[in-house]
PDB file of C-alpha atoms in Angstrom:
ATOM      1  CA  MET P 227      79.437 -66.944 -50.316  1.00 72.00           C
ATOM      2  CA  SER P 228      81.795 -64.092 -51.391  1.00 84.00           C
ATOM      3  CA  TYR P 229      82.907 -63.751 -54.594  1.00 93.00           C
ATOM      4  CA  ALA P 230      85.736 -60.936 -53.931  1.00 89.00           C
ATOM      5  CA  ARG P 231      88.801 -63.515 -54.115  1.00 87.00           C
ATOM      6  CA  THR P 232      87.508 -65.405 -56.883  1.00 87.00           C
ATOM      7  CA  MET P 233      87.109 -61.544 -58.764  1.00 89.00           C
ATOM      8  CA  ALA P 234      90.216 -60.323 -57.681  1.00 86.00           C
ATOM      9  CA  GLU P 235      92.156 -63.616 -58.762  1.00 85.00           C
ATOM     10  CA  GLN P 236      90.458 -63.815 -62.041  1.00 86.00           C
ATOM     11  CA  HIS P 237      91.382 -60.118 -62.877  1.00 87.00           C
ATOM     12  CA  PRO P 238      93.494 -59.925 -65.947  1.00 87.00           C
ATOM     13  CA  GLY P 239      95.406 -56.594 -64.743  1.00 82.00           C
ATOM     14  CA  GLU P 240      98.406 -56.910 -61.689  1.00 81.00           C
ATOM     15  CA  HIS P 241      97.231 -56.122 -57.955  1.00 77.00           C
ATOM     16  CA  PRO P 242      98.414 -53.340 -56.763  1.00 81.00           C
ATOM     17  CA  VAL P 243      98.070 -54.765 -53.487  1.00 88.00           C
ATOM     18  CA  ASP P 244      98.054 -57.711 -51.309  1.00 91.00           C
ATOM     19  CA  VAL P 245      94.901 -59.687 -52.524  1.00 92.00           C
ATOM     20  CA  GLN P 246      94.241 -61.529 -49.209  1.00 94.00           C
ATOM     21  CA  ALA P 247      93.892 -58.022 -47.729  1.00 96.00           C
ATOM     22  CA  LEU P 248      92.459 -56.429 -50.633  1.00 96.00           C
ATOM     23  CA  THR P 249      89.305 -59.359 -50.005  1.00 96.00           C
ATOM     24  CA  ALA P 250      89.256 -59.626 -46.655  1.00 97.00           C
ATOM     25  CA  ALA P 251      88.278 -55.847 -46.382  1.00 98.00           C
ATOM     26  CA  ILE P 252      85.795 -56.522 -49.416  1.00 97.00           C
ATOM     27  CA  ASP P 253      84.280 -58.527 -47.680  1.00 98.00           C
ATOM     28  CA  ALA P 254      84.548 -57.109 -44.255  1.00 98.00           C
ATOM     29  CA  ALA P 255      82.668 -53.663 -45.877  1.00 98.00           C
ATOM     30  CA  TYR P 256      80.210 -55.870 -47.567  1.00 98.00           C
ATOM     31  CA  ASP P 257      79.255 -57.740 -44.462  1.00 98.00           C
ATOM     32  CA  CYS P 258      78.986 -54.892 -41.949  1.00 98.00           C
ATOM     33  CA  ALA P 259      76.939 -52.264 -44.593  1.00 98.00           C
ATOM     34  CA  GLN P 260      74.346 -55.558 -43.894  1.00 98.00           C
ATOM     35  CA  ALA P 261      74.458 -56.029 -40.478  1.00 98.00           C
ATOM     36  CA  CYS P 262      74.047 -52.187 -40.138  1.00 98.00           C
ATOM     37  CA  THR P 263      70.932 -51.959 -42.279  1.00 98.00           C
ATOM     38  CA  ALA P 264      69.287 -54.964 -40.270  1.00 98.00           C
ATOM     39  CA  CYS P 265      70.608 -53.157 -36.813  1.00 98.00           C
ATOM     40  CA  ALA P 266      68.902 -49.462 -38.295  1.00 97.00           C
ATOM     41  CA  ASP P 267      65.580 -51.665 -38.655  1.00 97.00           C
ATOM     42  CA  ALA P 268      65.558 -53.421 -35.454  1.00 97.00           C
ATOM     43  CA  CYS P 269      66.359 -50.441 -33.630  1.00 96.00           C
ATOM     44  CA  LEU P 270      63.024 -49.110 -35.442  1.00 96.00           C
ATOM     45  CA  SER P 271      61.284 -51.982 -33.883  1.00 95.00           C
ATOM     46  CA  GLU P 272      62.775 -51.329 -30.466  1.00 93.00           C
ATOM     47  CA  GLU P 273      59.854 -49.802 -27.890  1.00 93.00           C
ATOM     48  CA  ASP P 274      61.701 -46.806 -27.143  1.00 92.00           C
ATOM     49  CA  VAL P 275      62.859 -45.757 -30.908  1.00 93.00           C
ATOM     50  CA  ALA P 276      63.715 -42.378 -29.794  1.00 94.00           C
ATOM     51  CA  SER P 277      66.082 -43.589 -27.746  1.00 93.00           C
ATOM     52  CA  GLN P 278      67.749 -45.263 -30.752  1.00 95.00           C
ATOM     53  CA  VAL P 279      68.003 -42.328 -32.850  1.00 97.00           C
ATOM     54  CA  ARG P 280      71.727 -41.960 -32.781  1.00 97.00           C
ATOM     55  CA  CYS P 281      72.396 -45.336 -33.698  1.00 97.00           C
ATOM     56  CA  ILE P 282      69.652 -45.733 -36.196  1.00 97.00           C
ATOM     57  CA  ARG P 283      71.670 -42.405 -37.826  1.00 98.00           C
ATOM     58  CA  LEU P 284      75.107 -44.016 -37.157  1.00 98.00           C
ATOM     59  CA  ASP P 285      74.185 -47.518 -38.714  1.00 98.00           C
ATOM     60  CA  LEU P 286      73.042 -45.809 -41.795  1.00 98.00           C
ATOM     61  CA  ASP P 287      75.909 -43.497 -42.301  1.00 98.00           C
ATOM     62  CA  CYS P 288      78.187 -46.748 -41.609  1.00 98.00           C
ATOM     63  CA  ALA P 289      76.252 -49.207 -44.054  1.00 98.00           C
ATOM     64  CA  ASP P 290      76.060 -46.545 -46.673  1.00 98.00           C
ATOM     65  CA  VAL P 291      80.411 -45.811 -46.253  1.00 98.00           C
ATOM     66  CA  CYS P 292      80.996 -49.753 -46.146  1.00 98.00           C
ATOM     67  CA  ALA P 293      78.914 -50.143 -48.893  1.00 98.00           C
ATOM     68  CA  THR P 294      80.725 -47.556 -50.930  1.00 98.00           C
ATOM     69  CA  THR P 295      83.828 -48.984 -49.600  1.00 98.00           C
ATOM     70  CA  GLY P 296      83.183 -52.053 -51.083  1.00 98.00           C
ATOM     71  CA  ARG P 297      82.559 -51.003 -54.128  1.00 97.00           C
ATOM     72  CA  VAL P 298      85.306 -48.753 -54.754  1.00 97.00           C
ATOM     73  CA  LEU P 299      87.564 -51.549 -53.536  1.00 96.00           C
ATOM     74  CA  SER P 300      86.490 -53.786 -55.989  1.00 95.00           C
ATOM     75  CA  ARG P 301      87.913 -52.046 -59.086  1.00 92.00           C
ATOM     76  CA  GLN P 302      91.501 -52.476 -59.190  1.00 86.00           C
ATOM     77  CA  THR P 303      92.085 -51.159 -62.882  1.00 88.00           C
ATOM     78  CA  ALA P 304      93.817 -47.608 -62.861  1.00 90.00           C
ATOM     79  CA  PHE P 305      94.101 -47.958 -59.130  1.00 89.00           C
ATOM     80  CA  ASP P 306      94.426 -45.112 -57.075  1.00 93.00           C
ATOM     81  CA  ALA P 307      96.256 -45.199 -53.580  1.00 94.00           C
ATOM     82  CA  ASP P 308      94.861 -41.914 -52.604  1.00 96.00           C
ATOM     83  CA  VAL P 309      91.401 -42.385 -53.019  1.00 97.00           C
ATOM     84  CA  THR P 310      92.050 -45.515 -51.899  1.00 97.00           C
ATOM     85  CA  ARG P 311      93.157 -44.596 -48.564  1.00 97.00           C
ATOM     86  CA  ALA P 312      90.313 -42.002 -48.091  1.00 98.00           C
ATOM     87  CA  VAL P 313      87.869 -44.633 -48.844  1.00 98.00           C
ATOM     88  CA  LEU P 314      89.362 -46.546 -46.062  1.00 98.00           C
ATOM     89  CA  GLU P 315      89.963 -43.629 -43.684  1.00 98.00           C
ATOM     90  CA  ALA P 316      86.169 -43.193 -44.087  1.00 98.00           C
ATOM     91  CA  CYS P 317      85.502 -46.379 -43.612  1.00 98.00           C
ATOM     92  CA  ILE P 318      87.210 -46.747 -40.326  1.00 98.00           C
ATOM     93  CA  ALA P 319      86.278 -43.984 -38.711  1.00 98.00           C
ATOM     94  CA  ALA P 320      82.233 -44.773 -39.177  1.00 98.00           C
ATOM     95  CA  CYS P 321      82.666 -48.070 -38.037  1.00 98.00           C
ATOM     96  CA  ALA P 322      84.311 -47.173 -35.232  1.00 98.00           C
ATOM     97  CA  ALA P 323      81.627 -44.619 -34.413  1.00 98.00           C
ATOM     98  CA  CYS P 324      79.109 -47.125 -35.022  1.00 98.00           C
ATOM     99  CA  ALA P 325      80.771 -49.928 -33.065  1.00 98.00           C
ATOM    100  CA  GLU P 326      81.216 -47.484 -30.038  1.00 98.00           C
ATOM    101  CA  GLU P 327      77.068 -46.923 -30.181  1.00 97.00           C
ATOM    102  CA  CYS P 328      76.022 -50.344 -30.517  1.00 97.00           C
ATOM    103  CA  GLU P 329      77.846 -51.111 -27.878  1.00 97.00           C
ATOM    104  CA  VAL P 330      76.577 -49.258 -25.508  1.00 95.00           C
ATOM    105  CA  HIS P 331      72.997 -50.887 -26.764  1.00 93.00           C
ATOM    106  CA  GLY P 332      74.798 -54.020 -26.938  1.00 91.00           C
ATOM    107  CA  GLU P 333      75.396 -53.840 -23.261  1.00 92.00           C
ATOM    108  CA  HIS P 334      71.611 -53.329 -21.944  1.00 88.00           C
ATOM    109  CA  GLY P 335      70.234 -56.372 -23.704  1.00 90.00           C
ATOM    110  CA  MET P 336      70.072 -55.140 -27.614  1.00 91.00           C
ATOM    111  CA  ASP P 337      71.651 -58.558 -29.162  1.00 96.00           C
ATOM    112  CA  HIS P 338      71.476 -56.969 -32.602  1.00 97.00           C
ATOM    113  CA  CYS P 339      73.529 -54.006 -31.636  1.00 97.00           C
ATOM    114  CA  ALA P 340      76.275 -56.466 -30.336  1.00 97.00           C
ATOM    115  CA  THR P 341      76.056 -58.291 -33.586  1.00 98.00           C
ATOM    116  CA  CYS P 342      76.762 -54.904 -35.650  1.00 98.00           C
ATOM    117  CA  ALA P 343      79.333 -53.741 -33.481  1.00 98.00           C
ATOM    118  CA  GLU P 344      81.317 -56.859 -34.177  1.00 98.00           C
ATOM    119  CA  ALA P 345      80.662 -56.539 -37.778  1.00 98.00           C
ATOM    120  CA  CYS P 346      82.239 -52.599 -37.394  1.00 98.00           C
ATOM    121  CA  ARG P 347      84.868 -53.771 -36.124  1.00 98.00           C
ATOM    122  CA  ARG P 348      85.805 -56.375 -38.175  1.00 98.00           C
ATOM    123  CA  CYS P 349      85.331 -54.238 -41.035  1.00 98.00           C
ATOM    124  CA  GLU P 350      87.410 -51.458 -38.820  1.00 98.00           C
ATOM    125  CA  GLN P 351      90.276 -53.819 -38.619  1.00 98.00           C
ATOM    126  CA  ALA P 352      89.939 -55.053 -42.324  1.00 98.00           C
ATOM    127  CA  CYS P 353      90.229 -51.501 -43.549  1.00 98.00           C
ATOM    128  CA  ARG P 354      93.347 -50.940 -41.067  1.00 98.00           C
ATOM    129  CA  ASP P 355      94.852 -54.259 -42.554  1.00 98.00           C
ATOM    130  CA  LEU P 356      94.196 -52.965 -46.186  1.00 97.00           C
ATOM    131  CA  LEU P 357      95.375 -49.671 -44.989  1.00 97.00           C
ATOM    132  CA  ALA P 358      98.932 -51.068 -43.942  1.00 97.00           C
ATOM    133  CA  ALA P 359      99.172 -52.879 -47.124  1.00 95.00           C
ATOM    134  CA  ILE P 360      99.295 -49.946 -48.874  1.00 94.00           C
ATOM    135  CA  GLY P 361     101.603 -48.040 -47.086  1.00 86.00           C
TER     136      GLY P 361
END
């Protein structure tokens, strides 16, 4: 269960952005961070770990960026649109790079990579949607 929407609705201040786009991005970012962390761990269990080094690196980078994005987006008091845009753009870049790498491995039967790529693409889109809502 996600509390992002509930917490956003209970926030006493005004919302500088669309709450639905905001909470979708928060949920997608945290889901992606978890999927990327789990994917990196699964990659470490593959027989040919050496062939997974780039994937593991991108998984871990993406997980860190997504977790940070979720935290920054969760703070709405004294909202700074410039900082939020920069964080969203970084998250979009990390998710796109990770998804691209995971899609390659997913096509070769690594289901955990296919799932991770799906989570990355979902987060990438949610961040794009929120970026558009911020303007």
